[in-house]
Structures are given as C-alpha cells and as structure tokens.
Amino acid sequence: QVQLVESGGGLVQPGGSLRLSCAASGSIFSINAMGWYRQAPGKQRELVANIAGGGVTNYADSVKGRFTISRDNAKNTMYLQMNSLKPEDTAVYYCNSAVVVRYTYNHLEVWGQGTLVTVSS
C-alpha cells in the first residue's frame, strides 16, 4: 500500500557531501514522524536523525552539526543533507516512516529498501 523509495547514495571522498532523498507513495492519509537509520557491516542499525510532523528534529551525536534532516510535506519527501563525510559514515542508510493509510486509517511503519553510502578515497 505504501512504498518508500530512496535515492542519492553512492561513493564520495572524505570531507565530501551527499544528499539523500526518501519519497513516500501509495494510499497515504498522513505521515507523522520520519527518520533516517543506518547500518554498517557487522554493526547494529542505529538512528541517524528523525523529524516530527511539525518539523522538530533530533540527531545522533555522531552526526550532529554535519547532517541536516528536512521534509517537504506537500511532496511526501524527506531529505538528509550530509556534509563533512567521514569513513565511519559508511553504511546502508534506511528511510523509515510512520504512515496512516487510506481508507482504513490503520497505522503502518514502513521501511525503505536502503541505499549504500561509501566514504572512501
């Protein structure tokens, strides 16, 4: 019923920048909180940043000051601007969203397919 499609991942050099997008589509009545998670090889998935429907944001300490999360509610799209990238940022990045679905109005937690970000020389 609802899909999250990510784009923008790839290979960048240390110190570079990358912008990830997450577009939600389908039978959406409303979207509440959205967030970005990441999982590096051999590590547990962790929260990178999230954003509430009203725009309030929070960030993991490891990315605060370097990453910026935002959303365009009219387009059902979320973004993650990543600056000053470090090798330790290398991971698969996942989009997550809490969605209310038409017309049953049930709540779903939806995950994107993941997009790989590699920071390396």
PDB file of C-alpha atoms in Angstrom:
ATOM      1  CA  GLN A   1       0.000   0.000   0.000  1.00  0.00           C
ATOM      2  CA  VAL A   2       2.846   2.392   0.821  1.00  0.00           C
ATOM      3  CA  GLN A   3       6.363   2.464  -0.507  1.00  0.00           C
ATOM      4  CA  LEU A   4       9.430   4.467   0.449  1.00  0.00           C
ATOM      5  CA  VAL A   5      11.897   4.992  -2.374  1.00  0.00           C
ATOM      6  CA  GLU A   6      15.380   6.227  -1.557  1.00  0.00           C
ATOM      7  CA  SER A   7      17.893   7.859  -3.834  1.00  0.00           C
ATOM      8  CA  GLY A   8      21.178   9.722  -3.640  1.00  0.00           C
ATOM      9  CA  GLY A   9      23.566   7.143  -2.239  1.00  0.00           C
ATOM     10  CA  GLY A  10      26.957   6.484  -3.742  1.00  0.00           C
ATOM     11  CA  LEU A  11      30.701   6.805  -3.343  1.00  0.00           C
ATOM     12  CA  VAL A  12      32.161  10.049  -2.018  1.00  0.00           C
ATOM     13  CA  GLN A  13      35.553  11.148  -0.744  1.00  0.00           C
ATOM     14  CA  PRO A  14      36.167  12.051   2.896  1.00  0.00           C
ATOM     15  CA  GLY A  15      35.084  15.613   3.508  1.00  0.00           C
ATOM     16  CA  GLY A  16      32.582  15.466   0.680  1.00  0.00           C
ATOM     17  CA  SER A  17      28.830  15.892   0.685  1.00  0.00           C
ATOM     18  CA  LEU A  18      25.857  13.815  -0.304  1.00  0.00           C
ATOM     19  CA  ARG A  19      22.108  14.388  -0.287  1.00  0.00           C
ATOM     20  CA  LEU A  20      19.719  11.504   0.275  1.00  0.00           C
ATOM     21  CA  SER A  21      16.036  11.597  -0.621  1.00  0.00           C
ATOM     22  CA  CYS A  22      13.152   9.432   0.527  1.00  0.00           C
ATOM     23  CA  ALA A  23       9.852   9.692  -1.337  1.00  0.00           C
ATOM     24  CA  ALA A  24       6.706   8.103   0.066  1.00  0.00           C
ATOM     25  CA  SER A  25       3.932   6.995  -2.273  1.00  0.00           C
ATOM     26  CA  GLY A  26       0.740   4.973  -2.185  1.00  0.00           C
ATOM     27  CA  SER A  27      -2.508   5.191  -0.258  1.00  0.00           C
ATOM     28  CA  ILE A  28      -1.304   7.718   2.288  1.00  0.00           C
ATOM     29  CA  PHE A  29      -3.654   9.598   4.543  1.00  0.00           C
ATOM     30  CA  SER A  30      -0.959  11.235   6.618  1.00  0.00           C
ATOM     31  CA  ILE A  31       2.672  10.873   7.612  1.00  0.00           C
ATOM     32  CA  ASN A  32       3.773  11.514  11.147  1.00  0.00           C
ATOM     33  CA  ALA A  33       7.388  11.097  12.210  1.00  0.00           C
ATOM     34  CA  MET A  34      10.060  10.168   9.678  1.00  0.00           C
ATOM     35  CA  GLY A  35      13.649   9.176  10.250  1.00  0.00           C
ATOM     36  CA  TRP A  36      16.922   8.018   8.785  1.00  0.00           C
ATOM     37  CA  TYR A  37      18.739   4.966  10.117  1.00  0.00           C
ATOM     38  CA  ARG A  38      21.996   3.398   9.078  1.00  0.00           C
ATOM     39  CA  GLN A  39      23.700   0.053   9.443  1.00  0.00           C
ATOM     40  CA  ALA A  40      27.383  -0.543   8.872  1.00  0.00           C
ATOM     41  CA  PRO A  41      28.768  -4.031   8.200  1.00  0.00           C
ATOM     42  CA  GLY A  42      28.836  -6.056  11.398  1.00  0.00           C
ATOM     43  CA  LYS A  43      27.101  -3.348  13.403  1.00  0.00           C
ATOM     44  CA  GLN A  44      23.611  -2.777  14.751  1.00  0.00           C
ATOM     45  CA  ARG A  45      21.222  -0.482  12.945  1.00  0.00           C
ATOM     46  CA  GLU A  46      21.213   2.948  14.559  1.00  0.00           C
ATOM     47  CA  LEU A  47      19.160   6.098  14.371  1.00  0.00           C
ATOM     48  CA  VAL A  48      20.823   8.911  12.447  1.00  0.00           C
ATOM     49  CA  ALA A  49      18.137  11.591  12.649  1.00  0.00           C
ATOM     50  CA  ASN A  50      14.401  11.943  12.814  1.00  0.00           C
ATOM     51  CA  ILE A  51      11.877  14.674  12.183  1.00  0.00           C
ATOM     52  CA  ALA A  52       8.369  15.067  13.550  1.00  0.00           C
ATOM     53  CA  GLY A  53       5.370  16.142  11.539  1.00  0.00           C
ATOM     54  CA  GLY A  54       5.697  19.641  12.926  1.00  0.00           C
ATOM     55  CA  GLY A  55       9.347  19.857  11.927  1.00  0.00           C
ATOM     56  CA  VAL A  56      11.121  19.233  15.236  1.00  0.00           C
ATOM     57  CA  THR A  57      14.373  17.356  14.631  1.00  0.00           C
ATOM     58  CA  ASN A  58      16.917  15.406  16.599  1.00  0.00           C
ATOM     59  CA  TYR A  59      20.253  13.876  15.658  1.00  0.00           C
ATOM     60  CA  ALA A  60      22.676  11.251  16.799  1.00  0.00           C
ATOM     61  CA  ASP A  61      25.700  12.799  18.475  1.00  0.00           C
ATOM     62  CA  SER A  62      27.974  11.354  15.813  1.00  0.00           C
ATOM     63  CA  VAL A  63      26.331  13.368  13.030  1.00  0.00           C
ATOM     64  CA  LYS A  64      25.133  16.483  14.797  1.00  0.00           C
ATOM     65  CA  GLY A  65      26.485  19.592  13.125  1.00  0.00           C
ATOM     66  CA  ARG A  66      27.291  17.723   9.910  1.00  0.00           C
ATOM     67  CA  PHE A  67      23.946  16.277   8.808  1.00  0.00           C
ATOM     68  CA  THR A  68      20.628  18.049   8.315  1.00  0.00           C
ATOM     69  CA  ILE A  69      17.257  16.325   8.081  1.00  0.00           C
ATOM     70  CA  SER A  70      14.301  18.023   6.428  1.00  0.00           C
ATOM     71  CA  ARG A  71      10.954  17.188   4.887  1.00  0.00           C
ATOM     72  CA  ASP A  72       8.579  18.532   2.280  1.00  0.00           C
ATOM     73  CA  ASN A  73       5.123  17.520   3.439  1.00  0.00           C
ATOM     74  CA  ALA A  74       3.475  18.581   0.177  1.00  0.00           C
ATOM     75  CA  LYS A  75       5.685  16.106  -1.695  1.00  0.00           C
ATOM     76  CA  ASN A  76       5.767  13.394   0.986  1.00  0.00           C
ATOM     77  CA  THR A  77       9.528  13.533   0.734  1.00  0.00           C
ATOM     78  CA  MET A  78      12.299  13.568   3.325  1.00  0.00           C
ATOM     79  CA  TYR A  79      15.912  14.561   2.825  1.00  0.00           C
ATOM     80  CA  LEU A  80      19.222  14.043   4.562  1.00  0.00           C
ATOM     81  CA  GLN A  81      21.969  16.505   3.690  1.00  0.00           C
ATOM     82  CA  MET A  82      25.305  15.010   4.694  1.00  0.00           C
ATOM     83  CA  ASN A  83      28.362  17.250   4.850  1.00  0.00           C
ATOM     84  CA  SER A  84      31.931  16.697   6.017  1.00  0.00           C
ATOM     85  CA  LEU A  85      31.551  12.983   5.476  1.00  0.00           C
ATOM     86  CA  LYS A  86      33.891  10.604   7.274  1.00  0.00           C
ATOM     87  CA  PRO A  87      34.821   6.993   6.519  1.00  0.00           C
ATOM     88  CA  GLU A  88      32.904   5.924   9.621  1.00  0.00           C
ATOM     89  CA  ASP A  89      29.733   7.248   7.972  1.00  0.00           C
ATOM     90  CA  THR A  90      29.934   4.367   5.509  1.00  0.00           C
ATOM     91  CA  ALA A  91      26.745   2.337   5.874  1.00  0.00           C
ATOM     92  CA  VAL A  92      23.472   1.377   4.296  1.00  0.00           C
ATOM     93  CA  TYR A  93      21.052   4.189   5.041  1.00  0.00           C
ATOM     94  CA  TYR A  94      17.374   3.376   5.527  1.00  0.00           C
ATOM     95  CA  CYS A  95      14.328   5.605   5.457  1.00  0.00           C
ATOM     96  CA  ASN A  96      11.593   4.933   7.998  1.00  0.00           C
ATOM     97  CA  SER A  97       8.142   6.465   8.231  1.00  0.00           C
ATOM     98  CA  ALA A  98       5.031   6.158  10.379  1.00  0.00           C
ATOM     99  CA  VAL A  99       2.104   6.299   7.950  1.00  0.00           C
ATOM    100  CA  VAL A 100      -1.671   6.378   8.299  1.00  0.00           C
ATOM    101  CA  VAL A 101      -3.188   4.581   5.314  1.00  0.00           C
ATOM    102  CA  ARG A 102      -6.325   5.370   3.327  1.00  0.00           C
ATOM    103  CA  TYR A 103      -9.084   4.358   3.879  1.00  0.00           C
ATOM    104  CA  THR A 104      -8.796   2.020   6.806  1.00  0.00           C
ATOM    105  CA  TYR A 105      -6.768   4.603   8.755  1.00  0.00           C
ATOM    106  CA  ASN A 106      -4.564   1.966  10.244  1.00  0.00           C
ATOM    107  CA  HIS A 107      -1.003   2.842  11.170  1.00  0.00           C
ATOM    108  CA  LEU A 108       1.943   1.311   9.375  1.00  0.00           C
ATOM    109  CA  GLU A 109       5.647   1.547   9.980  1.00  0.00           C
ATOM    110  CA  VAL A 110       7.325   1.455   6.581  1.00  0.00           C
ATOM    111  CA  TRP A 111      10.980   0.972   5.687  1.00  0.00           C
ATOM    112  CA  GLY A 112      12.755   1.878   2.513  1.00  0.00           C
ATOM    113  CA  GLN A 113      14.981  -0.519   0.622  1.00  0.00           C
ATOM    114  CA  GLY A 114      18.185   1.109   1.825  1.00  0.00           C
ATOM    115  CA  THR A 115      20.830   2.988  -0.103  1.00  0.00           C
ATOM    116  CA  LEU A 116      24.567   2.455   0.265  1.00  0.00           C
ATOM    117  CA  VAL A 117      26.805   5.366   1.194  1.00  0.00           C
ATOM    118  CA  THR A 118      30.529   4.711   0.905  1.00  0.00           C
ATOM    119  CA  VAL A 119      33.032   7.307   2.102  1.00  0.00           C
ATOM    120  CA  SER A 120      36.482   6.429   0.851  1.00  0.00           C
ATOM    121  CA  SER A 121      39.443   7.759  -1.074  1.00  0.00           C
TER     122      SER A 121
END
